Amino acid sequence: MKKTLLTIASLGITVSTSYALSPKRLDVKYNYERLDPYSTYGEWNSIDLMLYGNGGRYWTPFIGGSIMDRKVEGSATLGVIGSYKDWTQWFYTYSALSFGTNSEYLPKYRLDHEFNFKLGAEKQYVVSVSGTYMKYWNVHKDIVLSLGGSIYRGKFVGIFRYFHNISKPGNIHSTSYLISLEYGAEKDHWTYINFSWGKQAYLATYLSNPEEIRQNATIIGIGHRHWLNNNFGLIGELEYMRLEDSYNKYKISGGFFVDF
């Protein structure tokens, strides 16, 4: 079962959503994010493009990128390349390599790898173990370890993930969680709702006396992917994020996809 990528960047989380991919797919999406207090943080705009190729029945390569603009931090771009690979009937992997341009909010490079084990008579249970390494343009690095699973029941998919983040310098540890419920089928529609909560924790090296920062973060999101015909459809997403003692963020996304 091939999957596409869902990123919760503010918590350093990357997971795979459950809908299967056609042999080739192009996703194009525009994102608008408003942060409050607006006078301090302003708004963020970005365009995402992702192309999934046809590497055969057991392999799906992909390449994509994002063009971003933030009122305070400026503009930047991010590129990614990777693949999904079915090794056996019960085991598949996801691997990705990302590069960001010089900015304070993108990694210089990022490595992701995930092992997925299918269990059950109908392979309806999936256990996922993953690791992420992010090196930023400043002195910071993040290592994210994750464990979780998915359950498939007809058109329903349930996902739970636990994330353990290690931020360097300082070896600052934090945890976060994700629950996702999805419903749908290919060539019809997919609808999902996500709830994520946890800590953002790091060493604030920009202070004259560096200190540990810990903030609770909560994200709620809902999205819909709808086929208008056999090969074309629309994408819509809404998301709310609250970062303790910092900002509230409201996000709306819209776009389209083409299967070919």
PDB file of C-alpha atoms in Angstrom:
ATOM      1  CA  MET A   1       0.000   0.000   0.000  1.00  0.00           C
ATOM      2  CA  LYS A   2       1.578   3.248  -1.148  1.00  0.00           C
ATOM      3  CA  LYS A   3       1.132   6.381   0.928  1.00  0.00           C
ATOM      4  CA  THR A   4       1.631  10.123   0.736  1.00  0.00           C
ATOM      5  CA  LEU A   5       3.349  12.461   3.132  1.00  0.00           C
ATOM      6  CA  LEU A   6       1.873  14.571   5.891  1.00  0.00           C
ATOM      7  CA  THR A   7       4.218  16.956   7.675  1.00  0.00           C
ATOM      8  CA  ILE A   8       3.598  18.711  10.969  1.00  0.00           C
ATOM      9  CA  ALA A   9       6.672  20.906  10.731  1.00  0.00           C
ATOM     10  CA  SER A  10       6.144  22.883  13.920  1.00  0.00           C
ATOM     11  CA  LEU A  11       6.591  19.727  16.003  1.00  0.00           C
ATOM     12  CA  GLY A  12       9.258  18.155  13.822  1.00  0.00           C
ATOM     13  CA  ILE A  13       6.855  15.358  12.851  1.00  0.00           C
ATOM     14  CA  THR A  14       6.608  13.454   9.611  1.00  0.00           C
ATOM     15  CA  VAL A  15       4.096  10.674   9.003  1.00  0.00           C
ATOM     16  CA  SER A  16       2.548   8.939   6.006  1.00  0.00           C
ATOM     17  CA  THR A  17      -1.139   9.263   5.306  1.00  0.00           C
ATOM     18  CA  SER A  18      -3.045   6.207   4.261  1.00  0.00           C
ATOM     19  CA  TYR A  19      -4.485   6.717   0.801  1.00  0.00           C
ATOM     20  CA  ALA A  20      -2.989   4.683  -2.034  1.00  0.00           C
ATOM     21  CA  LEU A  21      -1.264   6.361  -4.939  1.00  0.00           C
ATOM     22  CA  SER A  22      -2.008   5.900  -8.605  1.00  0.00           C
ATOM     23  CA  PRO A  23       0.991   5.078 -10.871  1.00  0.00           C
ATOM     24  CA  LYS A  24       1.689   8.823 -11.300  1.00  0.00           C
ATOM     25  CA  ARG A  25       0.314  11.839  -9.454  1.00  0.00           C
ATOM     26  CA  LEU A  26       0.961  15.583  -9.361  1.00  0.00           C
ATOM     27  CA  ASP A  27      -0.153  17.565  -6.296  1.00  0.00           C
ATOM     28  CA  VAL A  28      -0.227  21.385  -6.353  1.00  0.00           C
ATOM     29  CA  LYS A  29      -1.302  23.305  -3.238  1.00  0.00           C
ATOM     30  CA  TYR A  30      -1.323  26.895  -1.963  1.00  0.00           C
ATOM     31  CA  ASN A  31      -1.178  27.588   1.802  1.00  0.00           C
ATOM     32  CA  TYR A  32      -2.100  30.765   3.661  1.00  0.00           C
ATOM     33  CA  GLU A  33      -1.289  31.031   7.386  1.00  0.00           C
ATOM     34  CA  ARG A  34      -2.210  33.946   9.646  1.00  0.00           C
ATOM     35  CA  LEU A  35      -0.525  34.274  13.028  1.00  0.00           C
ATOM     36  CA  ASP A  36      -1.789  36.178  16.048  1.00  0.00           C
ATOM     37  CA  PRO A  37      -0.571  38.546  17.348  1.00  0.00           C
ATOM     38  CA  TYR A  38      -0.435  39.639  13.703  1.00  0.00           C
ATOM     39  CA  SER A  39       1.661  42.747  14.407  1.00  0.00           C
ATOM     40  CA  THR A  40       4.465  40.495  15.695  1.00  0.00           C
ATOM     41  CA  TYR A  41       4.335  37.450  13.392  1.00  0.00           C
ATOM     42  CA  GLY A  42       2.320  38.511  10.357  1.00  0.00           C
ATOM     43  CA  GLU A  43       1.369  35.921   7.756  1.00  0.00           C
ATOM     44  CA  TRP A  44       2.994  33.020   5.918  1.00  0.00           C
ATOM     45  CA  ASN A  45       2.379  32.046   2.280  1.00  0.00           C
ATOM     46  CA  SER A  46       3.647  28.979   0.459  1.00  0.00           C
ATOM     47  CA  ILE A  47       3.161  26.852  -2.656  1.00  0.00           C
ATOM     48  CA  ASP A  48       3.770  23.081  -2.515  1.00  0.00           C
ATOM     49  CA  LEU A  49       4.372  20.821  -5.504  1.00  0.00           C
ATOM     50  CA  MET A  50       4.856  17.058  -5.355  1.00  0.00           C
ATOM     51  CA  LEU A  51       5.282  14.599  -8.241  1.00  0.00           C
ATOM     52  CA  TYR A  52       4.959  10.860  -7.645  1.00  0.00           C
ATOM     53  CA  GLY A  53       6.461   8.666 -10.368  1.00  0.00           C
ATOM     54  CA  ASN A  54       5.920   5.155 -11.616  1.00  0.00           C
ATOM     55  CA  GLY A  55       8.759   2.899 -10.567  1.00  0.00           C
ATOM     56  CA  GLY A  56       6.782  -0.300 -11.018  1.00  0.00           C
ATOM     57  CA  ARG A  57       4.380  -2.197  -8.828  1.00  0.00           C
ATOM     58  CA  TYR A  58       6.630  -2.179  -5.744  1.00  0.00           C
ATOM     59  CA  TRP A  59       8.386   1.181  -5.934  1.00  0.00           C
ATOM     60  CA  THR A  60       7.088   4.780  -5.957  1.00  0.00           C
ATOM     61  CA  PRO A  61       9.718   7.540  -6.299  1.00  0.00           C
ATOM     62  CA  PHE A  62       8.775  11.162  -5.670  1.00  0.00           C
ATOM     63  CA  ILE A  63      10.242  14.638  -5.999  1.00  0.00           C
ATOM     64  CA  GLY A  64       8.849  17.954  -4.849  1.00  0.00           C
ATOM     65  CA  GLY A  65       9.379  21.292  -3.250  1.00  0.00           C
ATOM     66  CA  SER A  66       7.925  24.344  -1.528  1.00  0.00           C
ATOM     67  CA  ILE A  67       8.303  28.071  -2.127  1.00  0.00           C
ATOM     68  CA  MET A  68       7.701  29.998   1.107  1.00  0.00           C
ATOM     69  CA  ASP A  69       7.384  33.604   2.171  1.00  0.00           C
ATOM     70  CA  ARG A  70       7.104  34.857   5.753  1.00  0.00           C
ATOM     71  CA  LYS A  71       6.473  38.488   6.683  1.00  0.00           C
ATOM     72  CA  VAL A  72       9.162  38.571   9.375  1.00  0.00           C
ATOM     73  CA  GLU A  73      11.662  35.883   8.351  1.00  0.00           C
ATOM     74  CA  GLY A  74      11.645  36.381   4.566  1.00  0.00           C
ATOM     75  CA  SER A  75      11.486  33.950   1.633  1.00  0.00           C
ATOM     76  CA  ALA A  76      12.969  30.463   1.264  1.00  0.00           C
ATOM     77  CA  THR A  77      12.599  27.237  -0.700  1.00  0.00           C
ATOM     78  CA  LEU A  78      12.653  23.560   0.248  1.00  0.00           C
ATOM     79  CA  GLY A  79      13.237  20.565  -2.027  1.00  0.00           C
ATOM     80  CA  VAL A  80      12.660  16.863  -1.333  1.00  0.00           C
ATOM     81  CA  ILE A  81      13.374  13.578  -3.093  1.00  0.00           C
ATOM     82  CA  GLY A  82      12.583  10.078  -1.911  1.00  0.00           C
ATOM     83  CA  SER A  83      10.663   6.868  -2.454  1.00  0.00           C
ATOM     84  CA  TYR A  84       8.315   4.252  -1.049  1.00  0.00           C
ATOM     85  CA  LYS A  85       9.479   0.668  -1.511  1.00  0.00           C
ATOM     86  CA  ASP A  86       7.626  -2.609  -0.958  1.00  0.00           C
ATOM     87  CA  TRP A  87      10.201  -5.253  -0.080  1.00  0.00           C
ATOM     88  CA  THR A  88       7.845  -8.122   0.766  1.00  0.00           C
ATOM     89  CA  GLN A  89       4.097  -8.597   1.243  1.00  0.00           C
ATOM     90  CA  TRP A  90       4.492  -7.617   4.896  1.00  0.00           C
ATOM     91  CA  PHE A  91       7.291  -5.014   4.842  1.00  0.00           C
ATOM     92  CA  TYR A  92       7.791  -1.630   3.129  1.00  0.00           C
ATOM     93  CA  THR A  93       9.905   1.491   3.720  1.00  0.00           C
ATOM     94  CA  TYR A  94       9.755   5.233   3.189  1.00  0.00           C
ATOM     95  CA  SER A  95      12.926   7.294   2.643  1.00  0.00           C
ATOM     96  CA  ALA A  96      13.400  11.004   1.912  1.00  0.00           C
ATOM     97  CA  LEU A  97      16.150  13.604   1.661  1.00  0.00           C
ATOM     98  CA  SER A  98      15.291  17.322   1.918  1.00  0.00           C
ATOM     99  CA  PHE A  99      17.324  20.501   1.410  1.00  0.00           C
ATOM    100  CA  GLY A 100      16.342  24.034   2.438  1.00  0.00           C
ATOM    101  CA  THR A 101      17.802  27.377   1.409  1.00  0.00           C
ATOM    102  CA  ASN A 102      19.554  29.508   4.005  1.00  0.00           C
ATOM    103  CA  SER A 103      16.873  30.616   6.477  1.00  0.00           C
ATOM    104  CA  GLU A 104      16.135  30.412  10.183  1.00  0.00           C
ATOM    105  CA  TYR A 105      13.029  28.255   9.751  1.00  0.00           C
ATOM    106  CA  LEU A 106      14.160  25.568   7.253  1.00  0.00           C
ATOM    107  CA  PRO A 107      16.698  22.774   7.724  1.00  0.00           C
ATOM    108  CA  LYS A 108      19.914  22.882   5.733  1.00  0.00           C
ATOM    109  CA  TYR A 109      19.209  19.210   5.115  1.00  0.00           C
ATOM    110  CA  ARG A 110      16.905  16.576   6.539  1.00  0.00           C
ATOM    111  CA  LEU A 111      16.954  12.759   6.406  1.00  0.00           C
ATOM    112  CA  ASP A 112      13.852  10.617   6.995  1.00  0.00           C
ATOM    113  CA  HIS A 113      13.541   6.840   7.034  1.00  0.00           C
ATOM    114  CA  GLU A 114      10.614   4.698   8.112  1.00  0.00           C
ATOM    115  CA  PHE A 115      10.142   0.929   8.506  1.00  0.00           C
ATOM    116  CA  ASN A 116       6.585  -0.399   8.189  1.00  0.00           C
ATOM    117  CA  PHE A 117       5.480  -3.928   9.124  1.00  0.00           C
ATOM    118  CA  LYS A 118       2.097  -5.294   7.969  1.00  0.00           C
ATOM    119  CA  LEU A 119       0.420  -7.681  10.382  1.00  0.00           C
ATOM    120  CA  GLY A 120      -2.814  -9.666  10.452  1.00  0.00           C
ATOM    121  CA  ALA A 121      -4.440 -12.100   8.060  1.00  0.00           C
ATOM    122  CA  GLU A 122      -5.444  -9.252   5.727  1.00  0.00           C
ATOM    123  CA  LYS A 123      -2.426  -7.037   6.515  1.00  0.00           C
ATOM    124  CA  GLN A 124      -4.882  -4.664   8.223  1.00  0.00           C
ATOM    125  CA  TYR A 125      -2.434  -3.650  10.967  1.00  0.00           C
ATOM    126  CA  VAL A 126       0.752  -1.691  10.299  1.00  0.00           C
ATOM    127  CA  VAL A 127       3.491  -1.046  12.878  1.00  0.00           C
ATOM    128  CA  SER A 128       5.751   1.896  11.975  1.00  0.00           C
ATOM    129  CA  VAL A 129       9.215   2.761  13.317  1.00  0.00           C
ATOM    130  CA  SER A 130      10.978   5.850  11.983  1.00  0.00           C
ATOM    131  CA  GLY A 131      13.870   8.218  12.494  1.00  0.00           C
ATOM    132  CA  THR A 132      14.532  11.790  11.340  1.00  0.00           C
ATOM    133  CA  TYR A 133      17.711  13.879  11.428  1.00  0.00           C
ATOM    134  CA  MET A 134      17.525  17.639  10.791  1.00  0.00           C
ATOM    135  CA  LYS A 135      20.538  19.971  10.538  1.00  0.00           C
ATOM    136  CA  TYR A 136      19.668  23.668  10.510  1.00  0.00           C
ATOM    137  CA  TRP A 137      21.662  26.583   9.108  1.00  0.00           C
ATOM    138  CA  ASN A 138      22.607  27.653  12.648  1.00  0.00           C
ATOM    139  CA  VAL A 139      24.068  25.438  15.399  1.00  0.00           C
ATOM    140  CA  HIS A 140      20.844  23.495  16.006  1.00  0.00           C
ATOM    141  CA  LYS A 141      20.167  19.853  15.148  1.00  0.00           C
ATOM    142  CA  ASP A 142      17.127  17.665  15.798  1.00  0.00           C
ATOM    143  CA  ILE A 143      16.836  13.904  16.064  1.00  0.00           C
ATOM    144  CA  VAL A 144      13.258  12.562  16.061  1.00  0.00           C
ATOM    145  CA  LEU A 145      12.438   8.924  16.853  1.00  0.00           C
ATOM    146  CA  SER A 146       8.918   7.642  16.316  1.00  0.00           C
ATOM    147  CA  LEU A 147       6.848   4.544  17.034  1.00  0.00           C
ATOM    148  CA  GLY A 148       3.211   3.951  16.153  1.00  0.00           C
ATOM    149  CA  GLY A 149       0.711   2.021  14.136  1.00  0.00           C
ATOM    150  CA  SER A 150      -2.253   2.078  11.768  1.00  0.00           C
ATOM    151  CA  ILE A 151      -5.483   0.060  11.634  1.00  0.00           C
ATOM    152  CA  TYR A 152      -7.441  -0.438   8.396  1.00  0.00           C
ATOM    153  CA  ARG A 153     -11.165  -1.266   8.647  1.00  0.00           C
ATOM    154  CA  GLY A 154     -13.021  -0.990   5.359  1.00  0.00           C
ATOM    155  CA  LYS A 155     -12.941   2.689   4.381  1.00  0.00           C
ATOM    156  CA  PHE A 156     -11.689   3.759   7.830  1.00  0.00           C
ATOM    157  CA  VAL A 157      -8.037   4.196   8.827  1.00  0.00           C
ATOM    158  CA  GLY A 158      -6.858   4.997  12.350  1.00  0.00           C
ATOM    159  CA  ILE A 159      -3.296   6.169  13.066  1.00  0.00           C
ATOM    160  CA  PHE A 160      -1.444   6.772  16.327  1.00  0.00           C
ATOM    161  CA  ARG A 161       2.163   7.963  16.574  1.00  0.00           C
ATOM    162  CA  TYR A 162       4.528   8.747  19.456  1.00  0.00           C
ATOM    163  CA  PHE A 163       7.517  11.041  18.806  1.00  0.00           C
ATOM    164  CA  HIS A 164      10.629  11.589  20.907  1.00  0.00           C
ATOM    165  CA  ASN A 165      12.689  14.639  19.941  1.00  0.00           C
ATOM    166  CA  ILE A 166      16.314  15.328  20.937  1.00  0.00           C
ATOM    167  CA  SER A 167      17.411  18.904  20.259  1.00  0.00           C
ATOM    168  CA  LYS A 168      21.089  19.826  20.108  1.00  0.00           C
ATOM    169  CA  PRO A 169      22.970  21.677  21.514  1.00  0.00           C
ATOM    170  CA  GLY A 170      21.926  20.925  25.063  1.00  0.00           C
ATOM    171  CA  ASN A 171      20.455  17.432  24.468  1.00  0.00           C
ATOM    172  CA  ILE A 172      16.972  18.795  25.202  1.00  0.00           C
ATOM    173  CA  HIS A 173      14.400  15.954  25.173  1.00  0.00           C
ATOM    174  CA  SER A 174      10.683  16.349  24.439  1.00  0.00           C
ATOM    175  CA  THR A 175       7.738  14.206  23.337  1.00  0.00           C
ATOM    176  CA  SER A 176       4.669  14.653  21.143  1.00  0.00           C
ATOM    177  CA  TYR A 177       1.749  12.564  19.897  1.00  0.00           C
ATOM    178  CA  LEU A 178      -0.492  12.306  16.854  1.00  0.00           C
ATOM    179  CA  ILE A 179      -3.936  10.761  16.384  1.00  0.00           C
ATOM    180  CA  SER A 180      -5.449  10.664  12.890  1.00  0.00           C
ATOM    181  CA  LEU A 181      -8.739   9.285  11.589  1.00  0.00           C
ATOM    182  CA  GLU A 182      -9.310   8.921   7.843  1.00  0.00           C
ATOM    183  CA  TYR A 183     -12.227   7.795   5.693  1.00  0.00           C
ATOM    184  CA  GLY A 184     -12.510   7.186   1.973  1.00  0.00           C
ATOM    185  CA  ALA A 185     -11.263   5.332  -1.082  1.00  0.00           C
ATOM    186  CA  GLU A 186      -9.188   6.049  -4.172  1.00  0.00           C
ATOM    187  CA  LYS A 187     -11.023   7.563  -7.170  1.00  0.00           C
ATOM    188  CA  ASP A 188     -13.759   8.792  -4.800  1.00  0.00           C
ATOM    189  CA  HIS A 189     -12.595  10.900  -1.839  1.00  0.00           C
ATOM    190  CA  TRP A 190     -10.413  10.933   1.258  1.00  0.00           C
ATOM    191  CA  THR A 191     -11.276  12.895   4.393  1.00  0.00           C
ATOM    192  CA  TYR A 192      -9.068  13.096   7.465  1.00  0.00           C
ATOM    193  CA  ILE A 193      -8.917  14.769  10.855  1.00  0.00           C
ATOM    194  CA  ASN A 194      -5.669  15.094  12.837  1.00  0.00           C
ATOM    195  CA  PHE A 195      -5.047  15.954  16.458  1.00  0.00           C
ATOM    196  CA  SER A 196      -1.458  16.496  17.596  1.00  0.00           C
ATOM    197  CA  TRP A 197      -0.105  17.662  20.929  1.00  0.00           C
ATOM    198  CA  GLY A 198       3.239  17.801  22.697  1.00  0.00           C
ATOM    199  CA  LYS A 199       6.240  19.967  23.521  1.00  0.00           C
ATOM    200  CA  GLN A 200       8.538  22.230  21.570  1.00  0.00           C
ATOM    201  CA  ALA A 201      11.829  22.220  23.464  1.00  0.00           C
ATOM    202  CA  TYR A 202      15.244  23.598  22.524  1.00  0.00           C
ATOM    203  CA  LEU A 203      18.191  25.618  23.824  1.00  0.00           C
ATOM    204  CA  ALA A 204      17.775  29.320  22.980  1.00  0.00           C
ATOM    205  CA  THR A 205      21.339  30.025  21.830  1.00  0.00           C
ATOM    206  CA  TYR A 206      20.414  33.500  20.553  1.00  0.00           C
ATOM    207  CA  LEU A 207      20.232  34.765  24.166  1.00  0.00           C
ATOM    208  CA  SER A 208      23.341  36.193  25.825  1.00  0.00           C
ATOM    209  CA  ASN A 209      22.891  33.479  28.465  1.00  0.00           C
ATOM    210  CA  PRO A 210      21.411  30.483  26.557  1.00  0.00           C
ATOM    211  CA  GLU A 211      18.454  28.877  28.331  1.00  0.00           C
ATOM    212  CA  GLU A 212      16.118  25.952  27.770  1.00  0.00           C
ATOM    213  CA  ILE A 213      12.768  26.827  26.184  1.00  0.00           C
ATOM    214  CA  ARG A 214       9.734  24.546  26.619  1.00  0.00           C
ATOM    215  CA  GLN A 215       6.364  25.324  25.033  1.00  0.00           C
ATOM    216  CA  ASN A 216       3.205  23.250  24.772  1.00  0.00           C
ATOM    217  CA  ALA A 217       1.919  22.962  21.204  1.00  0.00           C
ATOM    218  CA  THR A 218      -1.455  21.730  19.953  1.00  0.00           C
ATOM    219  CA  ILE A 219      -2.544  21.247  16.331  1.00  0.00           C
ATOM    220  CA  ILE A 220      -5.983  20.344  14.972  1.00  0.00           C
ATOM    221  CA  GLY A 221      -6.447  19.830  11.242  1.00  0.00           C
ATOM    222  CA  ILE A 222      -9.073  18.593   8.807  1.00  0.00           C
ATOM    223  CA  GLY A 223      -8.608  17.911   5.112  1.00  0.00           C
ATOM    224  CA  HIS A 224     -10.451  16.583   2.084  1.00  0.00           C
ATOM    225  CA  ARG A 225      -9.290  15.199  -1.277  1.00  0.00           C
ATOM    226  CA  HIS A 226     -12.087  14.757  -3.830  1.00  0.00           C
ATOM    227  CA  TRP A 227     -12.020  13.250  -7.317  1.00  0.00           C
ATOM    228  CA  LEU A 228     -14.080  15.238  -9.859  1.00  0.00           C
ATOM    229  CA  ASN A 229     -13.416  12.585 -12.494  1.00  0.00           C
ATOM    230  CA  ASN A 230     -11.191   9.543 -12.777  1.00  0.00           C
ATOM    231  CA  ASN A 231      -7.959  11.548 -13.077  1.00  0.00           C
ATOM    232  CA  PHE A 232      -8.494  14.996 -11.549  1.00  0.00           C
ATOM    233  CA  GLY A 233      -9.585  16.362  -8.200  1.00  0.00           C
ATOM    234  CA  LEU A 234      -9.360  19.102  -5.608  1.00  0.00           C
ATOM    235  CA  ILE A 235      -7.623  19.400  -2.223  1.00  0.00           C
ATOM    236  CA  GLY A 236      -8.782  21.469   0.746  1.00  0.00           C
ATOM    237  CA  GLU A 237      -7.376  21.740   4.291  1.00  0.00           C
ATOM    238  CA  LEU A 238      -7.971  23.752   7.463  1.00  0.00           C
ATOM    239  CA  GLU A 239      -5.621  23.785  10.470  1.00  0.00           C
ATOM    240  CA  TYR A 240      -5.342  25.529  13.817  1.00  0.00           C
ATOM    241  CA  MET A 241      -2.194  25.594  15.958  1.00  0.00           C
ATOM    242  CA  ARG A 242      -1.613  27.037  19.411  1.00  0.00           C
ATOM    243  CA  LEU A 243       1.958  27.520  20.635  1.00  0.00           C
ATOM    244  CA  GLU A 244       2.086  28.345  24.329  1.00  0.00           C
ATOM    245  CA  ASP A 245       3.226  31.896  25.196  1.00  0.00           C
ATOM    246  CA  SER A 246       3.886  32.596  21.528  1.00  0.00           C
ATOM    247  CA  TYR A 247       1.152  32.595  18.869  1.00  0.00           C
ATOM    248  CA  ASN A 248      -2.059  31.118  17.471  1.00  0.00           C
ATOM    249  CA  LYS A 249      -1.892  30.097  13.820  1.00  0.00           C
ATOM    250  CA  TYR A 250      -4.797  29.676  11.387  1.00  0.00           C
ATOM    251  CA  LYS A 251      -4.098  27.884   8.113  1.00  0.00           C
ATOM    252  CA  ILE A 252      -6.164  27.374   4.974  1.00  0.00           C
ATOM    253  CA  SER A 253      -4.934  25.376   1.969  1.00  0.00           C
ATOM    254  CA  GLY A 254      -6.360  24.686  -1.455  1.00  0.00           C
ATOM    255  CA  GLY A 255      -5.160  22.991  -4.598  1.00  0.00           C
ATOM    256  CA  PHE A 256      -5.603  20.240  -7.121  1.00  0.00           C
ATOM    257  CA  PHE A 257      -4.147  16.892  -8.130  1.00  0.00           C
ATOM    258  CA  VAL A 258      -3.824  15.037 -11.421  1.00  0.00           C
ATOM    259  CA  ASP A 259      -3.508  11.255 -11.825  1.00  0.00           C
ATOM    260  CA  PHE A 260      -1.938  10.057 -15.063  1.00  0.00           C
TER     261      PHE A 260
END
